[in-house]
Amino acid sequence: MNREHPVKILRYCTVNLWLLLFPLIRSLTLIPFSPEALADWIAGAWLDIFIVLFIFGTALLRWRSCLFRTEKNCFVISRGIFLQKKLSIPYEKITSAKISEIRLPFILRLSFLRIDTSAGKAGGNITLWIRTNNLSEILNAVPVCSEKSRFLFSCKSSLWKVLLYSFMFSSSISGTLYIAAFFIEAKNAAGEILNRLRIPDAINEMSSAASSVFHAVPKIIIIILIILLMCRFLSFSVNLLRSAGFCTFIGRERIRIMSGVFPRHNINIYTRRAECLIKRHSITGKIAGVSSLFITYPGNFKEKDKGTILIPVTSDNSLFMSKLSKGQKNKVSPGYGTLWCFIWQPVTIISVILALLLLLSYIKTGSAEILFPLSAIALVPAALLLLIRVIAFKTQYTSFQDNTLTICSCKRLSFLTISTDIKNIAFCKKTETPMAKKQEYCNITIYIKGNIKAVLRGYSEKDSRQFYI
């Protein structure tokens, strides 16, 4: 039997940290400070010491009571101080295993082991903090992590693709520029309002101190923009550490994905357990021919904890994508007469904004001069959404081949290509307006296992029947 890494004791200590509230409340007796109050506080210090020892003692007991071992056919974990609970997970029920290794001297080579099963958080998923020295025993015992099996081919992303992924997914480039433009325009609008109300003159007449505060407002805007750039750089650095050294190994029985520097991730999943493949890319990624791939598998059932494995920027022409993607037989695309079904939302938004701009151009007031540039800025995301919908109209399709459904559609500002087995489709929902019903077309929403939803627009009544199988 093996125990977890001693660093886990600190993790257990955080459970009872709320008890430190009592020493904090007792320290309020020192206000106002006096020798008598200090003497009374020292006299009751035994209670503070007892609370600290209780927090650390319970954490130590929990750490000592958690044991795990590998057996021939299962992975066994024993937990509990007074009530012992033993969890036995058969190797064949494991859907994936993720090992994150941190190699730092001051924490004595710590690794995180996460095992997912189809039971999900109901009791089948576990996370252990283990010593790196125990990794070899686990890798040799658990079949999904075994080093003995061979892989058919491997895929490694080049350095420029990892840098591109880290930069693109740190935050939206257009989003940063849009926020910057909004702040600049807001600063100009705020200055216009202050000038019309003659607030600067009033402040200057009141005192020089108030005037200095007023003149500091543009500096605050600059600071906000600097913070945005710092957040982008920080997010870029974090994504780069997570994606560096990325490589994927594909076999008949399992998939292994290794990525990251701090920590180094080693993700193993059975090929037969993979439920859905989702290829995702933005407009810039679609032009560059690169995308990210999500592999979903059973385990977690909450959307925020959805069991996914992200494979960063993979070329559409690479061997990896060609092996996973299948042919496009029985391909169905929306008709040319259904373009309005795609673009009516962004066109309506743009029409409202243009009408507002036209109205403001005839109103010669101070508020109109302020609202005009702000409304013009709102055209940027609306135009971007219109462009995405037009591209989706030309690229959307569905195809069936060998019980595999492939869906190419758009979601918000991204393009998705979903490939899954027909058995993983939970249900379908058909939506149609009175006008669409007369023209005999509708929208289809497909719900897939793992809280995945795909919206298909502009399908005829005949083509929509293929999803009700």
Short mmCIF file of N, CA, C and O in Angstrom, two decimals, residues 54 76 115 142 229 280 301 343 348 449:
data_model
loop_
_atom_site.label_atom_id
_atom_site.label_comp_id
_atom_site.label_asym_id
_atom_site.label_seq_id
_atom_site.Cartn_x
_atom_site.Cartn_y
_atom_site.Cartn_z
N PHE A 54 -5.27 21.34 15.85
CA PHE A 54 -6.42 20.57 15.37
C PHE A 54 -6.47 20.57 13.84
O PHE A 54 -6.72 19.53 13.22
N VAL A 76 -7.18 -0.08 -6.32
CA VAL A 76 -7.86 -0.04 -5.03
C VAL A 76 -7.41 1.19 -4.25
O VAL A 76 -6.21 1.47 -4.16
N ILE A 115 -8.11 9.61 -12.55
CA ILE A 115 -8.71 8.46 -13.23
C ILE A 115 -10.19 8.73 -13.40
O ILE A 115 -10.91 9.01 -12.42
N VAL A 142 -1.82 -0.25 -14.84
CA VAL A 142 -3.05 0.20 -15.49
C VAL A 142 -2.89 0.06 -17.01
O VAL A 142 -1.99 0.67 -17.60
N LEU A 229 -3.28 44.59 -21.85
CA LEU A 229 -2.13 44.01 -22.52
C LEU A 229 -1.36 43.06 -21.60
O LEU A 229 -0.87 42.01 -22.03
N ARG A 280 -12.45 22.67 -33.99
CA ARG A 280 -12.91 24.04 -33.79
C ARG A 280 -11.87 25.02 -34.33
O ARG A 280 -10.68 24.85 -34.08
N PHE A 301 -20.47 14.70 -16.06
CA PHE A 301 -21.75 14.98 -16.70
C PHE A 301 -22.17 16.43 -16.55
O PHE A 301 -23.18 16.83 -17.09
N ILE A 343 -28.61 34.71 -41.99
CA ILE A 343 -28.13 36.09 -41.79
C ILE A 343 -29.18 37.02 -41.20
O ILE A 343 -28.89 38.21 -41.02
N THR A 348 -30.51 42.14 -38.98
CA THR A 348 -31.44 42.92 -38.15
C THR A 348 -30.68 43.83 -37.20
O THR A 348 -31.02 45.01 -37.02
N LYS A 449 -24.43 13.34 -26.53
CA LYS A 449 -23.93 13.02 -25.19
C LYS A 449 -22.74 13.91 -24.83
O LYS A 449 -21.89 14.19 -25.67
#
